[in-house]
Every structure is written in C-alpha cells, then in structure tokens.
Amino acid sequence: MRIDPQVWRPPSRTPRTGAWGPSGSLDDPELVPVPGRGPEDVLVDERGHVLTGLADGWIVRVDPESGHSTDLADTGGRPLGLEWLPNGDVLVCDAERGLLQVPRDGGTPVVVEVRGGGPPVHLANNAAVEPDGTIWFTDSTQRHDLADHTGDLLAHSRTGRLLRRDVDGTLDEVLVGLTFANGVALSPDGDAVLVAATGDYALHRVEVGGERGGQAMTLHESLPGFPDNLSTADDGIIWMAIPAARLRMMDLLHPRAPVLRRAVAALPAALRPGGGRSAMVVGLRADGSVVHNLQGSGAAYSFITGVRAHGDWLYLGSLRADATAIARVPRPT
C-alpha cells in the first residue's frame, strides 16, 4: 500500500469516564446469522425485518425471529450505508458504485445520477435522506479504496467530503477536508446534519436552511475511538457506532516524519497497528451531549460499524471479515 502521509497532531485522548464511561453493556448480544460476511450497516423495516449489505455485494433482508433471509439485490459492488427513500425504496451507499436505488421488494439496483459537486464520488459511505428526497452523504476519501481504508487513516489525507444531492440531481460539496468522512444523520427537527470524520476522531454539525444554513461546528474533536455510521431514532436520539478505540501507535506516528507511516503502510496487514476487539455504541442528542454509552469487550460481537434503534432493540452491524451475523441488544430507555 502506497500512501502520501500528512503531518498531523492528534487531539488529547478523551478518557472513557464520566459521559464516556459505560452506561450499559454489549457483552451479551443476540446474534442473527446472515448469508455472508461483513454486514456493515443495518436498516429495519416496519415488520422488524433487518436489511444489510454484505461483502459479496448482496443486499439481504433477515427476519431476526425466524432467521430466514431473503436476497433483495446484487449491487455488483460493496454496499455500505442503507437508508429509506421517501417512496419506500432503499438508498445504498456502495463503496464501488456510488449511490444506488434498490426497489423495496428487491430487484435490479439503479444508479442515482448526480451532477456537479467537484471531483467524482470515489467512496460513498453513509447517508441521510430528507422527507423531500434530498440526500446527504459522505464521500470518504479521494485517495483510497475501501480495502485500503487503513491507509487513508495512516496518511491523514483529509480528502473526505460531506455532499448534498438535491432532488434534481445537483450535487454540492458542503463540508470538505475530513479524514475518512463516514456516518451521516439528520437532527430530529431536520435543522442540521451530523457527520463523523473517522480519522479525525471528530463529529461535526452542519446547519440546514435559514440564515445559518451551511454553517458548521465541531461537536466533538476528540472522540475516544474511530466514529463510524450514524442513525437517528424515532425518539430523537442519534446513534453512533465506534468500531475501535484510538490506537496509541497511530497517534504517535501522525506528528512524526511521514516516512515512518509509509514504512508501516508497506507492512503486511497483520503487522500494522490494530485495535483488537472492542464494542461501543453511543446515543447522542443533536447538540452532541451523550445520553447512552454501551460498551463491551467485543468477545461476542466486535468492530460495530452500524447501529439502528427499532422498537425494543438496537440492531448492530460489523464490517469485520469474520462477521457473519448481525446482533441486537435491548434498547436503553
């Protein structure tokens, strides 16, 4: 893997105490098998069936009660974030093919066309959809593919973007300079969009509409781990997946000579810095304040990249290559 590292001084670590200490456990999840690997995100329909995208390109629907699964569509790429469109179809952020629309009951995916917006979308990751069909989504990086996402974190290239696709297909860059732009969620009132920057350990808020439309602020500049997908629940809580804790070795490398990170990137994947197994999902208000903080050792389910609240449950997904199940735990109140 070849990278072009940028010198960066990471913010001080936030300890996992106080609001960032555990308020609940992820150590005893119920596992629901899926017919493939790496169910990165989860989406739940009105029947309580869970949709997820797998490493082989398939979108599947799983009944968590019976375990029965149904194939919905083969994207021909690598599906990541899933969201509902206003007509009930499924919006797919595909890391290789961009934005796709999949019929609600399955069928051939259709590419969602975009116009403008600067460079072509390279790695679509996660999205949020307004009631009128406006799509907010992330283009994680212009430099690396999903398989090389650790290279983007090591390089700290800051080429990730938050984009808005209007209903006429026009694409606008809203926020740029993010290191591996990732999760996206609308505030409960629809007056703001939250976006996670994985490699910056950051969570940002961008105002929507009105005199402050487009203004951005950082809600958290030093999260205790790498933030991933976001989703907004029916009670207004915004859930954030944190698949791994910050890596001390990576924090030590960032401010030093780029040649050191080039050497690390050239190592076999098994020898690069890794975070081991852990589990963490956080429930936030739209102002960034922490309401729930569920943590676990990761022994039962780890590297949680997607989280969705539905009914009495929190449903969890994982990008890990050895993950062949989604998980669910009781939803905190």
Tab-separated table of C-alpha atoms in Angstrom:
chain	number	residue	atom	x	y	z
A	1	MET	CA	0.000	0.000	0.000
A	2	ARG	CA	1.467	3.377	-1.040
A	3	ILE	CA	0.395	6.457	0.896
A	4	ASP	CA	1.245	10.162	0.964
A	5	PRO	CA	1.195	10.954	4.706
A	6	GLN	CA	0.432	14.415	6.082
A	7	VAL	CA	1.806	15.552	9.430
A	8	TRP	CA	-0.979	15.945	11.982
A	9	ARG	CA	-1.067	16.498	15.724
A	10	PRO	CA	-3.937	14.462	17.180
A	11	PRO	CA	-6.006	15.996	19.974
A	12	SER	CA	-5.525	14.742	23.511
A	13	ARG	CA	-7.253	11.480	24.291
A	14	THR	CA	-10.696	11.584	25.875
A	15	PRO	CA	-10.825	9.079	28.755
A	16	ARG	CA	-13.690	6.616	28.967
A	17	THR	CA	-15.005	8.123	32.179
A	18	GLY	CA	-17.953	10.353	33.030
A	19	ALA	CA	-20.216	10.719	29.999
A	20	TRP	CA	-17.830	8.493	28.049
A	21	GLY	CA	-17.940	5.758	30.674
A	22	PRO	CA	-20.266	2.779	30.081
A	23	SER	CA	-23.956	3.153	30.905
A	24	GLY	CA	-24.838	-0.305	29.573
A	25	SER	CA	-23.288	-3.498	28.238
A	26	LEU	CA	-22.818	-5.026	24.779
A	27	ASP	CA	-21.341	-8.256	26.148
A	28	ASP	CA	-24.422	-10.452	25.755
A	29	PRO	CA	-25.955	-9.689	22.332
A	30	GLU	CA	-28.375	-11.912	20.474
A	31	LEU	CA	-26.767	-12.962	17.188
A	32	VAL	CA	-28.792	-13.343	13.988
A	33	PRO	CA	-26.877	-15.148	11.198
A	34	VAL	CA	-26.701	-13.601	7.722
A	35	PRO	CA	-25.766	-15.437	4.495
A	36	GLY	CA	-22.422	-13.756	4.004
A	37	ARG	CA	-19.639	-11.722	5.564
A	38	GLY	CA	-19.336	-8.152	6.775
A	39	PRO	CA	-22.878	-6.786	7.369
A	40	GLU	CA	-21.596	-3.200	7.599
A	41	ASP	CA	-24.876	-1.309	8.184
A	42	VAL	CA	-28.394	-2.225	9.295
A	43	LEU	CA	-31.821	-0.891	8.338
A	44	VAL	CA	-35.112	-2.104	9.833
A	45	ASP	CA	-38.499	-2.195	8.080
A	46	GLU	CA	-41.959	-1.828	9.611
A	47	ARG	CA	-42.179	-5.607	10.203
A	48	GLY	CA	-38.976	-5.636	12.209
A	49	HIS	CA	-37.008	-7.337	9.441
A	50	VAL	CA	-33.401	-6.190	9.082
A	51	LEU	CA	-31.762	-5.210	5.804
A	52	THR	CA	-27.995	-5.280	5.461
A	53	GLY	CA	-25.309	-5.228	2.763
A	54	LEU	CA	-22.665	-7.949	2.557
A	55	ALA	CA	-19.093	-8.149	1.282
A	56	ASP	CA	-20.179	-10.131	-1.793
A	57	GLY	CA	-22.383	-7.237	-2.954
A	58	TRP	CA	-25.769	-8.601	-1.929
A	59	ILE	CA	-28.445	-6.705	-0.015
A	60	VAL	CA	-30.431	-9.167	2.105
A	61	ARG	CA	-33.465	-8.968	4.383
A	62	VAL	CA	-33.394	-11.090	7.555
A	63	ASP	CA	-36.204	-11.947	9.964
A	64	PRO	CA	-34.498	-11.848	13.396
A	65	GLU	CA	-37.191	-14.067	14.909
A	66	SER	CA	-37.037	-16.957	12.441
A	67	GLY	CA	-33.582	-16.339	10.998
A	68	HIS	CA	-34.981	-16.608	7.476
A	69	SER	CA	-33.183	-14.420	4.933
A	70	THR	CA	-34.232	-13.142	1.520
A	71	ASP	CA	-31.936	-11.844	-1.228
A	72	LEU	CA	-33.048	-8.407	-2.439
A	73	ALA	CA	-30.390	-7.222	-4.867
A	74	ASP	CA	-26.822	-7.724	-6.011
A	75	THR	CA	-25.193	-4.302	-6.249
A	76	GLY	CA	-22.170	-5.593	-8.116
A	77	GLY	CA	-20.024	-3.637	-5.663
A	78	ARG	CA	-19.611	-3.289	-1.906
A	79	PRO	CA	-22.742	-1.937	-0.161
A	80	LEU	CA	-22.190	0.119	2.999
A	81	GLY	CA	-24.787	2.576	4.381
A	82	LEU	CA	-28.503	1.922	3.830
A	83	GLU	CA	-31.394	4.401	4.164
A	84	TRP	CA	-35.071	4.614	3.205
A	85	LEU	CA	-36.072	6.847	0.334
A	86	PRO	CA	-39.424	8.697	0.529
A	87	ASN	CA	-41.088	6.209	-1.854
A	88	GLY	CA	-40.044	3.235	0.295
A	89	ASP	CA	-37.139	2.122	-1.875
A	90	VAL	CA	-33.711	1.607	-0.344
A	91	LEU	CA	-30.827	4.012	-0.887
A	92	VAL	CA	-27.499	2.190	-0.907
A	93	CYS	CA	-24.112	3.845	-0.480
A	94	ASP	CA	-21.895	1.489	-2.440
A	95	ALA	CA	-18.151	1.903	-1.971
A	96	GLU	CA	-17.508	0.943	-5.592
A	97	ARG	CA	-20.587	2.149	-7.497
A	98	GLY	CA	-21.729	5.280	-5.671
A	99	LEU	CA	-25.392	5.880	-4.797
A	100	LEU	CA	-27.837	3.143	-5.793
A	101	GLN	CA	-31.603	2.783	-5.512
A	102	VAL	CA	-32.968	-0.692	-4.797
A	103	PRO	CA	-36.696	-1.434	-5.102
A	104	ARG	CA	-38.288	-2.030	-1.713
A	105	ASP	CA	-39.153	-5.647	-2.509
A	106	GLY	CA	-35.926	-6.335	-4.374
A	107	GLY	CA	-34.772	-6.095	-7.958
A	108	THR	CA	-32.094	-4.544	-10.104
A	109	PRO	CA	-30.281	-1.588	-8.488
A	110	VAL	CA	-30.417	1.717	-10.368
A	111	VAL	CA	-27.586	4.238	-10.172
A	112	VAL	CA	-28.711	7.531	-8.614
A	113	GLU	CA	-27.401	10.151	-11.005
A	114	VAL	CA	-25.563	13.222	-9.748
A	115	ARG	CA	-24.325	16.375	-11.473
A	116	GLY	CA	-21.594	18.744	-10.327
A	117	GLY	CA	-20.173	18.652	-6.839
A	118	GLY	CA	-16.471	18.752	-7.616
A	119	PRO	CA	-14.464	15.533	-8.139
A	120	PRO	CA	-16.355	12.322	-8.927
A	121	VAL	CA	-17.618	10.391	-5.931
A	122	HIS	CA	-14.909	7.878	-5.063
A	123	LEU	CA	-16.123	6.024	-1.949
A	124	ALA	CA	-19.762	6.594	-0.971
A	125	ASN	CA	-20.163	5.520	2.636
A	126	ASN	CA	-23.230	6.640	4.626
A	127	ALA	CA	-26.288	8.820	4.056
A	128	ALA	CA	-29.336	10.552	5.500
A	129	VAL	CA	-32.442	11.418	3.473
A	130	GLU	CA	-34.799	14.360	3.976
A	131	PRO	CA	-38.561	13.894	3.505
A	132	ASP	CA	-38.415	15.674	0.119
A	133	GLY	CA	-35.742	13.283	-1.152
A	134	THR	CA	-32.673	15.470	-0.612
A	135	ILE	CA	-29.747	13.145	0.098
A	136	TRP	CA	-26.844	13.991	2.375
A	137	PHE	CA	-23.976	11.533	2.074
A	138	THR	CA	-20.262	11.100	2.582
A	139	ASP	CA	-17.508	10.510	0.066
A	140	SER	CA	-14.950	9.072	2.464
A	141	THR	CA	-11.751	9.743	0.528
A	142	GLN	CA	-10.410	10.622	-2.908
A	143	ARG	CA	-7.198	8.633	-2.383
A	144	HIS	CA	-8.022	5.101	-1.249
A	145	ASP	CA	-10.476	2.273	-1.820
A	146	LEU	CA	-12.403	0.603	0.987
A	147	ALA	CA	-9.910	-2.256	1.159
A	148	ASP	CA	-7.195	0.359	1.836
A	149	HIS	CA	-9.168	2.427	4.343
A	150	THR	CA	-6.460	1.986	6.975
A	151	GLY	CA	-4.083	3.636	4.511
A	152	ASP	CA	-6.291	6.716	4.466
A	153	LEU	CA	-6.280	6.800	8.271
A	154	LEU	CA	-2.497	6.470	8.332
A	155	ALA	CA	-1.984	9.104	5.633
A	156	HIS	CA	-4.499	11.549	7.116
A	157	SER	CA	-5.147	12.821	3.619
A	158	ARG	CA	-8.207	14.920	4.575
A	159	THR	CA	-9.913	14.390	1.216
A	160	GLY	CA	-13.232	13.210	2.663
A	161	ARG	CA	-16.409	15.225	1.975
A	162	LEU	CA	-19.995	15.721	3.065
A	163	LEU	CA	-22.159	16.101	-0.054
A	164	ARG	CA	-25.770	17.097	-0.672
A	165	ARG	CA	-27.736	15.784	-3.637
A	166	ASP	CA	-30.797	17.904	-4.353
A	167	VAL	CA	-33.920	16.292	-5.803
A	168	ASP	CA	-32.961	17.467	-9.310
A	169	GLY	CA	-29.671	15.572	-9.096
A	170	THR	CA	-27.443	18.588	-8.441
A	171	LEU	CA	-24.561	17.722	-6.149
A	172	ASP	CA	-22.926	20.258	-3.806
A	173	GLU	CA	-19.874	19.983	-1.575
A	174	VAL	CA	-20.982	21.077	1.892
A	175	LEU	CA	-18.021	20.175	4.098
A	176	VAL	CA	-14.541	19.207	2.905
A	177	GLY	CA	-11.181	18.403	4.474
A	178	LEU	CA	-12.399	15.407	6.503
A	179	THR	CA	-10.238	12.365	7.152
A	180	PHE	CA	-12.334	9.400	6.038
A	181	ALA	CA	-15.764	11.042	6.166
A	182	ASN	CA	-18.230	8.469	7.413
A	183	GLY	CA	-21.571	8.472	9.288
A	184	VAL	CA	-24.359	10.933	8.450
A	185	ALA	CA	-27.600	11.652	10.324
A	186	LEU	CA	-30.286	14.342	10.313
A	187	SER	CA	-31.193	16.054	13.569
A	188	PRO	CA	-34.711	15.172	14.788
A	189	ASP	CA	-36.019	18.593	13.719
A	190	GLY	CA	-34.270	18.427	10.360
A	191	ASP	CA	-32.438	21.676	11.064
A	192	ALA	CA	-28.957	20.145	10.978
A	193	VAL	CA	-26.876	17.274	9.639
A	194	LEU	CA	-24.303	15.475	11.758
A	195	VAL	CA	-21.270	13.897	10.089
A	196	ALA	CA	-18.487	11.743	11.543
A	197	ALA	CA	-14.847	12.011	10.462
A	198	THR	CA	-13.301	8.660	11.345
A	199	GLY	CA	-9.639	9.588	11.067
A	200	ASP	CA	-10.076	12.906	12.892
A	201	TYR	CA	-11.896	11.305	15.875
A	202	ALA	CA	-14.466	14.051	15.243
A	203	LEU	CA	-18.189	14.689	14.970
A	204	HIS	CA	-19.414	17.806	13.158
A	205	ARG	CA	-22.789	19.529	12.857
A	206	VAL	CA	-23.857	21.468	9.757
A	207	GLU	CA	-26.908	23.753	9.887
A	208	VAL	CA	-29.630	23.212	7.272
A	209	GLY	CA	-31.680	26.086	5.848
A	210	GLY	CA	-32.315	29.542	7.217
A	211	GLU	CA	-29.746	32.262	7.789
A	212	ARG	CA	-27.310	29.775	9.334
A	213	GLY	CA	-27.634	27.218	6.535
A	214	GLY	CA	-24.281	25.676	5.699
A	215	GLN	CA	-22.561	26.838	8.877
A	216	ALA	CA	-20.518	24.075	10.508
A	217	MET	CA	-19.357	23.484	14.051
A	218	THR	CA	-17.454	20.675	15.721
A	219	LEU	CA	-19.427	18.907	18.422
A	220	HIS	CA	-16.596	16.549	19.393
A	221	GLU	CA	-12.981	16.936	18.335
A	222	SER	CA	-11.558	14.083	20.395
A	223	LEU	CA	-13.845	11.070	20.483
A	224	PRO	CA	-12.466	8.065	22.400
A	225	GLY	CA	-12.434	5.960	19.244
A	226	PHE	CA	-12.953	5.922	15.479
A	227	PRO	CA	-16.562	7.000	14.720
A	228	ASP	CA	-18.454	5.201	12.001
A	229	ASN	CA	-22.124	5.110	10.928
A	230	LEU	CA	-24.809	7.345	12.423
A	231	SER	CA	-28.593	6.936	12.530
A	232	THR	CA	-31.464	8.947	14.006
A	233	ALA	CA	-34.047	7.070	16.085
A	234	ASP	CA	-37.757	7.790	16.492
A	235	ASP	CA	-37.127	9.254	19.968
A	236	GLY	CA	-34.644	11.803	18.598
A	237	ILE	CA	-31.520	10.040	19.804
A	238	ILE	CA	-28.692	9.924	17.252
A	239	TRP	CA	-26.789	6.657	17.493
A	240	MET	CA	-23.100	6.463	16.633
A	241	ALA	CA	-21.077	3.295	16.140
A	242	ILE	CA	-17.459	3.330	17.341
A	243	PRO	CA	-15.832	0.155	15.972
A	244	ALA	CA	-12.415	0.592	17.582
A	245	ALA	CA	-10.663	2.606	20.268
A	246	ARG	CA	-7.979	5.098	19.331
A	247	LEU	CA	-4.623	3.493	18.621
A	248	ARG	CA	-1.708	4.824	20.642
A	249	MET	CA	0.777	3.804	17.950
A	250	MET	CA	-1.134	5.735	15.276
A	251	ASP	CA	-1.346	8.813	17.499
A	252	LEU	CA	2.423	8.633	17.988
A	253	LEU	CA	3.087	8.319	14.249
A	254	HIS	CA	0.870	11.169	12.994
A	255	PRO	CA	3.034	14.130	14.132
A	256	ARG	CA	6.309	12.486	13.093
A	257	ALA	CA	8.182	12.157	9.806
A	258	PRO	CA	5.903	10.807	7.030
A	259	VAL	CA	8.498	8.165	6.119
A	260	LEU	CA	7.571	6.254	9.286
A	261	ARG	CA	3.952	5.891	8.208
A	262	ARG	CA	4.997	4.895	4.697
A	263	ALA	CA	7.015	2.082	6.274
A	264	VAL	CA	4.063	0.980	8.403
A	265	ALA	CA	1.708	1.071	5.403
A	266	ALA	CA	4.106	-1.197	3.494
A	267	LEU	CA	3.866	-3.892	6.158
A	268	PRO	CA	1.510	-6.855	5.726
A	269	ALA	CA	-1.934	-6.064	7.094
A	270	ALA	CA	-1.423	-8.407	10.056
A	271	LEU	CA	1.605	-6.376	11.196
A	272	ARG	CA	0.042	-2.908	11.002
A	273	PRO	CA	-1.344	-1.230	14.154
A	274	GLY	CA	-4.653	-2.793	15.155
A	275	GLY	CA	-7.174	-2.096	17.867
A	276	GLY	CA	-8.043	-5.656	18.807
A	277	ARG	CA	-11.643	-6.473	19.647
A	278	SER	CA	-13.963	-3.994	21.335
A	279	ALA	CA	-17.592	-2.904	21.150
A	280	MET	CA	-19.074	0.569	21.622
A	281	VAL	CA	-22.190	2.460	20.508
A	282	VAL	CA	-23.191	5.890	21.794
A	283	GLY	CA	-26.557	7.653	21.845
A	284	LEU	CA	-26.364	11.444	21.456
A	285	ARG	CA	-28.630	14.440	21.329
A	286	ALA	CA	-28.348	16.712	18.311
A	287	ASP	CA	-26.130	19.079	20.317
A	288	GLY	CA	-23.626	16.270	20.852
A	289	SER	CA	-24.413	15.577	24.503
A	290	VAL	CA	-24.157	11.902	25.470
A	291	VAL	CA	-27.340	10.119	26.585
A	292	HIS	CA	-26.337	6.444	26.330
A	293	ASN	CA	-22.942	4.764	26.147
A	294	LEU	CA	-22.972	0.992	25.650
A	295	GLN	CA	-19.658	-0.820	25.737
A	296	GLY	CA	-18.321	-4.342	25.709
A	297	SER	CA	-15.191	-6.415	25.409
A	298	GLY	CA	-16.003	-7.431	21.849
A	299	ALA	CA	-15.706	-11.120	22.685
A	300	ALA	CA	-19.247	-11.828	21.464
A	301	TYR	CA	-19.553	-9.150	18.740
A	302	SER	CA	-16.947	-6.595	17.776
A	303	PHE	CA	-15.981	-3.820	15.368
A	304	ILE	CA	-19.505	-2.413	15.320
A	305	THR	CA	-19.871	-0.155	12.270
A	306	GLY	CA	-23.666	0.213	12.073
A	307	VAL	CA	-26.341	0.776	14.717
A	308	ARG	CA	-30.093	1.255	14.356
A	309	ALA	CA	-32.818	1.595	17.009
A	310	HIS	CA	-36.169	-0.031	16.266
A	311	GLY	CA	-38.855	-0.982	18.752
A	312	ASP	CA	-37.318	-2.550	21.842
A	313	TRP	CA	-33.980	-3.315	20.187
A	314	LEU	CA	-30.722	-1.854	18.996
A	315	TYR	CA	-29.553	-3.652	15.872
A	316	LEU	CA	-25.808	-3.782	15.177
A	317	GLY	CA	-23.705	-4.469	12.098
A	318	SER	CA	-19.997	-5.113	11.651
A	319	LEU	CA	-17.601	-4.666	8.727
A	320	ARG	CA	-15.268	-7.354	10.072
A	321	ALA	CA	-14.446	-10.012	7.508
A	322	ASP	CA	-15.294	-12.770	10.008
A	323	ALA	CA	-18.662	-11.251	10.957
A	324	THR	CA	-21.408	-13.499	9.590
A	325	ALA	CA	-24.232	-12.191	11.785
A	326	ILE	CA	-25.957	-9.038	12.835
A	327	ALA	CA	-26.512	-8.530	16.545
A	328	ARG	CA	-29.175	-6.973	18.705
A	329	VAL	CA	-29.358	-5.849	22.315
A	330	PRO	CA	-32.205	-4.364	24.354
A	331	ARG	CA	-32.703	-0.712	23.570
A	332	PRO	CA	-31.929	1.520	26.569
A	333	THR	CA	-34.579	3.899	27.847
